[in-house]
CSV table of C-alpha atoms in Angstrom, one decimal:
chain,number,residue,atom,x,y,z
T,252,MET,CA,22.6,99.9,-23.6
T,253,GLU,CA,20.4,98.5,-26.4
T,254,HIS,CA,20.2,94.7,-26.3
T,255,ILE,CA,19.3,92.5,-29.4
T,256,ASP,CA,19.3,88.8,-29.2
T,257,THR,CA,21.4,88.3,-32.4
T,258,ILE,CA,23.5,90.9,-34.2
T,259,VAL,CA,24.8,90.2,-37.7
T,260,VAL,CA,27.8,92.3,-38.5
T,261,GLY,CA,28.0,93.1,-42.2
T,262,GLY,CA,25.2,93.9,-44.7
T,263,GLY,CA,26.7,92.4,-47.9
T,264,GLN,CA,25.5,89.1,-49.5
T,265,ALA,CA,26.6,87.0,-46.5
T,266,GLY,CA,24.8,89.2,-43.9
T,267,LEU,CA,21.6,89.5,-46.0
T,268,ALA,CA,21.5,85.7,-46.6
T,269,THR,CA,21.9,85.1,-42.9
T,270,GLY,CA,19.1,87.6,-42.2
T,271,TYR,CA,16.8,85.9,-44.7
T,272,HIS,CA,17.2,82.6,-42.8
T,273,LEU,CA,17.0,84.1,-39.3
T,274,ALA,CA,13.8,85.8,-40.3
T,275,ARG,CA,12.3,82.5,-41.5
T,276,LEU,CA,13.1,81.1,-38.1
T,277,ASP,CA,11.4,84.1,-36.4
T,278,GLY,CA,14.7,85.2,-34.8
T,279,THR,CA,15.1,88.6,-33.2
T,280,PHE,CA,18.1,90.2,-34.9
T,281,VAL,CA,19.6,93.3,-36.6
T,282,ILE,CA,22.1,93.6,-39.5
T,283,LEU,CA,24.7,96.3,-39.0
T,284,ASP,CA,26.3,97.6,-42.1
T,285,SER,CA,29.2,100.1,-42.2
T,286,GLU,CA,28.1,101.4,-45.6
T,287,GLN,CA,25.7,104.3,-46.0
T,288,ARG,CA,23.5,102.1,-48.2
T,289,ILE,CA,23.1,98.4,-48.7
T,290,GLY,CA,25.3,97.5,-51.7
T,291,ASP,CA,27.6,100.5,-51.6
T,292,GLY,CA,30.6,98.3,-51.0
T,293,TRP,CA,30.2,96.9,-54.5
T,294,ARG,CA,29.9,100.4,-56.0
T,295,ARG,CA,33.5,101.1,-55.0
T,296,HIS,CA,34.9,98.5,-57.3
T,297,TRP,CA,36.2,99.4,-60.8
T,298,ASP,CA,33.7,100.8,-63.2
T,299,SER,CA,33.6,97.9,-65.7
T,300,LEU,CA,33.4,95.1,-63.1
T,301,ARG,CA,31.0,92.3,-63.9
T,302,LEU,CA,30.4,89.3,-61.6
T,303,PHE,CA,32.5,86.3,-62.4
T,304,THR,CA,29.5,83.9,-62.5
T,305,PRO,CA,26.3,84.1,-64.4
T,306,GLY,CA,23.0,85.1,-62.8
T,307,ARG,CA,21.7,81.7,-62.0
T,308,PHE,CA,24.7,81.1,-59.7
T,309,SER,CA,24.8,84.7,-58.4
T,310,GLY,CA,21.6,84.9,-56.4
T,311,LEU,CA,20.7,84.8,-52.8
T,312,PRO,CA,18.1,82.5,-51.2
T,313,GLY,CA,14.5,83.3,-52.0
T,314,MET,CA,15.2,85.8,-54.8
T,315,PRO,CA,16.9,85.1,-58.1
T,316,ASN,CA,19.3,87.6,-59.6
T,317,PRO,CA,17.2,89.5,-62.1
T,318,VAL,CA,20.0,89.9,-64.6
T,319,GLY,CA,19.1,86.5,-66.1
T,320,ARG,CA,20.3,82.9,-66.0
T,321,ASP,CA,23.3,83.2,-68.4
T,322,SER,CA,24.2,86.9,-68.0
T,323,THR,CA,26.7,88.4,-65.6
T,324,ALA,CA,25.6,91.4,-63.5
T,325,THR,CA,27.5,94.7,-63.6
T,326,ARG,CA,28.8,96.2,-60.4
T,327,ASP,CA,25.9,98.6,-60.1
T,328,GLU,CA,23.3,96.0,-61.0
T,329,PHE,CA,24.4,93.7,-58.2
T,330,ALA,CA,24.5,96.6,-55.7
T,331,ASP,CA,20.9,97.4,-56.7
T,332,TYR,CA,20.0,93.7,-56.3
T,333,LEU,CA,21.3,93.7,-52.7
T,334,ARG,CA,19.3,96.8,-51.8
T,335,ALA,CA,16.1,95.3,-53.4
T,336,TYR,CA,16.7,92.0,-51.6
T,337,ALA,CA,16.9,93.7,-48.2
T,338,THR,CA,13.7,95.6,-49.0
T,339,ALA,CA,11.8,92.6,-50.4
T,340,PHE,CA,12.2,90.6,-47.2
T,341,ALA,CA,12.0,93.7,-44.9
T,342,LEU,CA,15.3,92.7,-43.3
T,343,PRO,CA,16.2,94.9,-40.2
T,344,THR,CA,19.3,96.6,-41.4
T,345,ARG,CA,21.1,99.6,-40.0
T,346,SER,CA,23.4,101.4,-42.3
T,347,GLY,CA,26.4,103.6,-41.4
T,348,VAL,CA,27.2,101.6,-38.3
T,349,THR,CA,30.7,100.2,-37.8
T,350,VAL,CA,31.6,97.7,-35.1
T,351,THR,CA,35.0,98.6,-33.6
T,352,ALA,CA,35.3,96.1,-30.7
T,353,LEU,CA,33.7,92.9,-29.4
T,354,GLY,CA,33.9,91.9,-25.8
T,355,ARG,CA,32.6,88.7,-24.1
T,356,VAL,CA,30.4,89.0,-21.0
T,357,ALA,CA,28.7,86.6,-18.8
T,358,ASP,CA,25.6,86.1,-21.0
T,359,GLY,CA,26.8,87.0,-24.4
T,360,PHE,CA,28.7,90.0,-26.0
T,361,VAL,CA,29.1,93.7,-25.8
T,362,LEU,CA,29.8,95.5,-29.1
T,363,THR,CA,31.4,98.9,-29.3
T,364,THR,CA,29.9,100.6,-32.4
T,365,THR,CA,29.9,104.1,-34.0
T,366,ALA,CA,26.2,104.3,-33.0
T,367,GLY,CA,27.0,103.5,-29.3
T,368,PRO,CA,27.3,100.2,-27.3
T,369,MET,CA,25.1,97.3,-28.0
T,370,SER,CA,24.8,93.9,-26.4
T,371,ALA,CA,23.8,90.5,-27.9
T,372,ARG,CA,23.5,86.9,-26.9
T,373,GLN,CA,24.9,85.8,-30.2
T,374,VAL,CA,26.9,87.5,-33.0
T,375,VAL,CA,27.3,86.5,-36.6
T,376,VAL,CA,30.3,88.0,-38.4
T,377,ALA,CA,29.4,88.4,-42.1
T,378,GLY,CA,31.8,91.0,-43.3
T,379,GLY,CA,33.6,88.6,-45.6
T,380,PRO,CA,37.3,88.2,-46.2
T,381,ASN,CA,37.8,91.1,-48.6
T,382,ARG,CA,38.1,94.0,-46.2
T,383,LEU,CA,41.8,95.0,-46.0
T,384,PRO,CA,43.9,95.3,-49.2
T,385,ARG,CA,46.9,93.0,-49.2
T,386,VAL,CA,50.1,94.5,-50.7
T,387,PRO,CA,53.6,92.9,-50.4
T,388,ASP,CA,56.2,94.6,-48.1
T,389,PHE,CA,58.6,95.2,-51.0
T,390,ALA,CA,56.2,97.6,-52.6
T,391,ARG,CA,57.7,100.3,-50.5
T,392,GLU,CA,61.1,99.7,-52.1
T,393,LEU,CA,59.8,100.9,-55.5
T,394,ASP,CA,60.8,104.4,-56.8
T,395,PRO,CA,58.4,107.1,-55.6
T,396,GLY,CA,58.0,108.1,-59.3
T,397,ILE,CA,56.2,104.8,-60.0
T,398,ARG,CA,52.5,105.2,-59.1
T,399,GLN,CA,51.1,102.4,-57.0
T,400,LEU,CA,47.5,101.5,-56.3
T,401,HIS,CA,45.7,98.4,-55.1
T,402,SER,CA,43.0,97.0,-57.3
T,403,SER,CA,40.5,98.3,-54.7
T,404,GLU,CA,41.5,101.8,-55.8
T,405,TYR,CA,41.4,101.2,-59.5
T,406,ARG,CA,38.3,102.6,-61.4
T,407,ASN,CA,39.1,103.0,-65.1
T,408,PRO,CA,41.9,103.5,-67.6
T,409,SER,CA,41.6,107.3,-67.6
T,410,GLN,CA,42.7,107.3,-64.0
T,411,LEU,CA,46.2,106.1,-65.0
T,412,PRO,CA,49.0,108.2,-66.6
T,413,ALA,CA,50.4,107.3,-70.0
T,414,GLY,CA,53.1,104.7,-69.9
T,415,ASP,CA,53.8,101.1,-68.8
T,416,VAL,CA,51.5,99.3,-66.4
T,417,LEU,CA,52.4,96.3,-64.3
T,418,VAL,CA,49.5,94.3,-62.9
T,419,VAL,CA,50.7,92.1,-60.1
T,420,GLY,CA,48.3,89.2,-59.5
T,421,ALA,CA,47.0,86.8,-62.2
T,422,GLY,CA,43.6,86.0,-60.6
T,423,THR,CA,40.3,86.9,-62.2
T,424,SER,CA,40.4,90.5,-60.9
T,425,GLY,CA,44.0,91.1,-62.1
T,426,ALA,CA,43.3,89.5,-65.5
T,427,GLN,CA,40.1,91.6,-66.0
T,428,ILE,CA,41.9,94.8,-65.2
T,429,ALA,CA,44.9,94.0,-67.4
T,430,LEU,CA,42.6,93.1,-70.3
T,431,GLU,CA,40.8,96.5,-70.0
T,432,LEU,CA,44.0,98.5,-69.7
T,433,ALA,CA,45.6,96.7,-72.8
T,434,ALA,CA,43.5,98.9,-75.1
T,435,THR,CA,45.2,102.1,-73.8
T,436,HIS,CA,48.5,101.1,-72.2
T,437,ARG,CA,51.4,98.7,-72.6
T,438,VAL,CA,50.5,96.1,-69.9
T,439,THR,CA,52.5,93.3,-68.2
T,440,ILE,CA,50.8,90.9,-65.8
T,441,ALA,CA,52.8,89.0,-63.2
T,442,GLY,CA,51.7,85.9,-61.3
T,443,ARG,CA,50.8,82.3,-61.5
T,444,PRO,CA,47.5,81.9,-63.2
T,445,THR,CA,45.1,79.5,-61.5
T,446,VAL,CA,43.1,76.9,-63.5
T,447,HIS,CA,40.7,78.5,-66.0
T,448,ILE,CA,37.0,77.6,-66.0
T,449,PRO,CA,35.8,78.1,-69.6
T,450,ASP,CA,32.6,80.0,-70.2
T,451,ALA,CA,31.3,76.9,-72.0
T,452,VAL,CA,31.3,75.1,-68.7
T,453,PHE,CA,28.7,77.4,-67.3
T,454,ARG,CA,26.8,77.7,-70.5
T,455,TYR,CA,26.4,74.0,-71.3
T,456,ALA,CA,27.2,72.2,-68.1
T,457,GLY,CA,26.6,74.8,-65.4
T,458,ALA,CA,24.3,72.7,-63.2
T,459,PRO,CA,26.5,69.6,-63.0
T,460,TYR,CA,29.6,71.8,-62.5
T,461,TRP,CA,27.9,73.8,-59.7
T,462,TRP,CA,26.7,70.6,-58.0
T,463,LEU,CA,30.2,69.2,-58.2
T,464,VAL,CA,32.0,72.1,-56.6
T,465,SER,CA,29.2,72.6,-54.1
T,466,ASN,CA,28.7,69.0,-52.9
T,467,LEU,CA,31.9,67.1,-53.7
T,468,LEU,CA,34.5,69.8,-52.8
T,469,THR,CA,33.5,70.2,-49.2
T,470,VAL,CA,35.3,69.8,-45.9
T,471,ASP,CA,33.4,66.5,-45.4
T,472,THR,CA,35.0,64.8,-48.4
T,473,PRO,CA,38.7,63.7,-49.0
T,474,PRO,CA,38.8,65.6,-52.4
T,475,GLY,CA,37.4,68.7,-50.7
T,476,ARG,CA,39.8,68.6,-47.8
T,477,ARG,CA,42.7,68.3,-50.3
T,478,VAL,CA,41.5,71.4,-52.2
T,479,ALA,CA,40.8,73.3,-48.9
T,480,ALA,CA,44.3,72.7,-47.6
T,481,GLY,CA,46.1,76.0,-48.3
T,482,PHE,CA,43.3,77.3,-50.4
T,483,GLY,CA,43.9,80.8,-49.3
T,484,LYS,CA,47.4,80.8,-50.7
T,485,ARG,CA,46.4,79.5,-54.2
T,486,GLY,CA,43.4,81.6,-55.1
T,487,ALA,CA,40.2,80.8,-56.8
T,488,PRO,CA,39.9,79.6,-60.5
T,489,LEU,CA,40.0,82.0,-63.4
T,490,ILE,CA,36.4,82.7,-64.5
T,491,SER,CA,35.1,84.9,-67.3
T,492,VAL,CA,38.6,85.8,-68.6
T,493,SER,CA,41.5,83.7,-69.7
T,494,MET,CA,45.3,84.1,-70.2
T,495,ARG,CA,44.7,83.3,-73.9
T,496,GLN,CA,42.6,86.5,-74.1
T,497,LEU,CA,45.4,88.5,-72.5
T,498,ASP,CA,47.9,87.1,-75.0
T,499,ALA,CA,45.6,88.1,-77.9
T,500,ALA,CA,45.4,91.6,-76.5
T,501,GLY,CA,49.2,91.9,-76.3
T,502,VAL,CA,49.6,91.7,-72.6
T,503,THR,CA,53.1,90.4,-71.6
T,504,ARG,CA,53.1,87.7,-68.9
T,505,LEU,CA,55.7,87.2,-66.1
T,506,PRO,CA,55.9,84.7,-63.3
T,507,ARG,CA,55.2,85.6,-59.7
T,508,ILE,CA,56.9,88.8,-58.5
T,509,THR,CA,59.3,88.2,-55.6
T,510,GLY,CA,61.0,91.6,-54.9
T,511,ALA,CA,62.1,95.0,-56.1
T,512,HIS,CA,65.6,96.1,-56.9
T,513,GLY,CA,67.0,99.5,-57.5
T,514,GLY,CA,63.7,101.3,-57.2
T,515,ARG,CA,62.6,100.7,-60.8
T,516,ARG,CA,63.3,97.0,-61.3
T,517,VAL,CA,60.8,94.3,-60.2
T,518,ALA,CA,62.2,90.8,-60.1
T,519,GLY,CA,60.2,87.6,-60.3
T,520,GLU,CA,60.7,83.8,-60.2
T,521,ALA,CA,63.2,82.3,-62.7
T,522,GLY,CA,65.0,85.6,-62.8
T,523,SER,CA,62.4,87.5,-64.8
T,524,VAL,CA,62.7,91.3,-64.5
T,525,TRP,CA,60.2,94.1,-65.3
T,526,SER,CA,61.7,97.6,-65.8
T,527,PRO,CA,59.4,100.3,-67.1
T,528,GLU,CA,60.7,102.2,-70.2
T,529,SER,CA,58.2,105.1,-69.5
T,530,PRO,CA,56.4,106.6,-66.6
T,531,ALA,CA,54.8,103.7,-64.9
T,532,THR,CA,52.0,102.4,-62.8
T,533,VAL,CA,51.8,99.2,-60.6
T,534,ILE,CA,48.4,97.8,-59.8
T,535,TRP,CA,48.5,95.3,-56.9
T,536,ALA,CA,45.8,92.8,-57.7
T,537,THR,CA,47.1,90.8,-54.8
T,538,GLY,CA,43.9,90.2,-52.9
T,539,TYR,CA,42.6,91.1,-49.5
T,540,ARG,CA,42.5,89.8,-45.9
T,541,PRO,CA,39.6,89.9,-43.5
T,542,ASP,CA,39.5,92.7,-40.9
T,543,LEU,CA,39.6,90.9,-37.6
T,544,ARG,CA,41.2,93.7,-35.6
T,545,TRP,CA,38.1,94.2,-33.6
T,546,LEU,CA,38.1,90.5,-32.6
T,547,PRO,CA,41.2,90.2,-30.4
T,548,ASP,CA,42.4,86.7,-29.5
T,549,LEU,CA,40.2,85.0,-32.1
T,550,PRO,CA,41.5,81.5,-33.0
T,551,LEU,CA,42.9,81.4,-36.5
T,552,ASN,CA,43.8,78.7,-39.0
T,553,GLU,CA,47.0,78.3,-41.0
T,554,ASP,CA,45.6,80.7,-43.7
T,555,GLY,CA,45.0,83.4,-41.1
T,556,LEU,CA,41.2,83.0,-41.3
T,557,PRO,CA,38.9,82.3,-38.3
T,558,ALA,CA,39.2,78.7,-37.0
T,559,THR,CA,35.7,77.4,-37.2
T,560,ARG,CA,33.6,74.3,-37.7
T,561,ARG,CA,31.4,75.3,-40.6
T,562,GLY,CA,31.4,78.8,-39.3
T,563,VAL,CA,30.8,77.9,-35.7
T,564,VAL,CA,33.6,79.2,-33.3
T,565,ASP,CA,33.7,76.3,-30.8
T,566,ASP,CA,36.1,78.2,-28.5
T,567,VAL,CA,33.7,81.2,-28.3
T,568,PRO,CA,30.1,80.0,-27.8
T,569,GLY,CA,27.6,82.3,-29.5
T,570,LEU,CA,30.1,83.6,-32.2
T,571,TYR,CA,29.8,82.6,-35.8
T,572,PHE,CA,31.1,83.5,-39.3
T,573,VAL,CA,29.4,83.4,-42.7
T,574,GLY,CA,31.1,84.2,-46.0
T,575,MET,CA,34.6,83.0,-45.4
T,576,PRO,CA,36.5,81.1,-48.1
T,577,PHE,CA,36.0,77.4,-48.0
T,578,GLN,CA,34.0,77.7,-44.8
T,579,TYR,CA,32.3,74.5,-45.9
T,580,ALA,CA,32.7,74.1,-49.6
T,581,LEU,CA,34.6,75.6,-52.5
T,582,THR,CA,31.5,77.8,-53.2
T,583,SER,CA,31.3,79.2,-49.6
T,584,GLY,CA,32.9,82.4,-50.6
T,585,LEU,CA,30.8,82.8,-53.7
T,586,ILE,CA,27.4,84.7,-53.9
T,587,GLY,CA,25.6,81.6,-55.0
T,588,GLY,CA,27.1,79.4,-52.3
T,589,VAL,CA,26.8,81.6,-49.2
T,590,GLY,CA,23.1,80.8,-48.7
T,591,ARG,CA,23.7,77.2,-47.6
T,592,ASP,CA,26.2,78.3,-45.0
T,593,ALA,CA,23.9,81.1,-43.9
T,594,ALA,CA,21.1,78.5,-43.4
T,595,PHE,CA,23.4,76.3,-41.4
T,596,ILE,CA,24.5,79.1,-39.1
T,597,ALA,CA,20.9,80.4,-38.7
T,598,ASP,CA,19.8,77.0,-37.5
T,599,ARG,CA,22.6,76.9,-35.0
T,600,VAL,CA,21.7,80.4,-33.7
T,601,ALA,CA,18.0,79.4,-33.4
T,602,ALA,CA,18.9,76.2,-31.6
T,603,ARG,CA,21.1,77.9,-29.1
T,604,ALA,CA,18.5,80.6,-28.5
T,605,ARG,CA,16.0,78.0,-27.6
T,606,SER,CA,18.3,76.3,-25.2
T,607,THR,CA,19.5,79.4,-23.4
T,608,GLU,CA,17.4,81.3,-20.9
T,609,SER,CA,17.2,85.1,-20.9
T,610,GLY,CA,19.6,86.9,-18.5
T,611,THR,CA,21.2,90.2,-17.8
T,612,ILE,CA,24.4,91.2,-19.6
T,613,GLY,CA,27.2,91.4,-17.0
T,614,ALA,CA,30.6,93.1,-16.9
T,615,SER,CA,32.7,93.2,-20.1
T,616,THR,CA,35.7,91.0,-20.5
T,617,ARG,CA,38.1,90.3,-23.4
T,618,LEU,CA,37.0,88.1,-26.3
T,619,ALA,CA,39.0,85.1,-25.3
């Protein structure tokens, strides 16, 4: 069995930022990524996707995003940036390796992977929260003639048949998709829009705004704790697109969808109903949940996310997370904010490594 002191699970922005800081601390580690190439996870998003935040707030530690300070990177540009980042810092990545189970042992962990078993004294989970598509249970009650797909399956307007489209979810992803489809389809969007951050904020007051959400809205401050409470149920602010743009494009708006009736009727709050008049498509832009199935008995918080202290799982020594929403601040789940959390966790990994003597991995046990 191969043994590595620290294994980072996930080769996206959170895993690479963690690797950057571990390398600066001379740690012995490897980054396991289930994709065939670094950045490929981004290439599966819809074709026209652009990052929500400009380049100066969308870079990882030690290497600015080359798209420019005020420009937003495309899907492929950011995927290329991640690959270039891993190469520039010679990060020890292994692509095409999926971790399927984690077991605790006397002196660390045993990981079951598609490349064979591995052991580690410490494990950093950096796969992020957007792993498993979230679709409401009532979706199965819709007429089979209505095509349904999650936003993770959407690529471009030509993928959809002619006819009405309902986009469920009024976050930034849902709004961007609805706006794109409005040029070729009759579109309705359903959901409660979150607060909109105008482009001008980033253009003219980007630095103060970023400082505010990075340093004031944290788990260490009363305002931050108020925002963090139930954050996973409200969603992030609208960035790069607004409801006003959707109105101008002719997109019809509905409140939050609450159920389906009769196969071709979707009901929402305040009695609003959407019934397609032509062959229809429903796009569920209803978000994701983290894939924690390989971490049995992991302590969770009220939002169903790992219960941690700034990413440290106190109940499982040697286990950490990076890249979870509001792990420390409002920006923890954003590209430009993950570096600070990665540095914090890398310091904890290094400190524990210094205080722990080398030993032999013992018999496997369950996680908890």
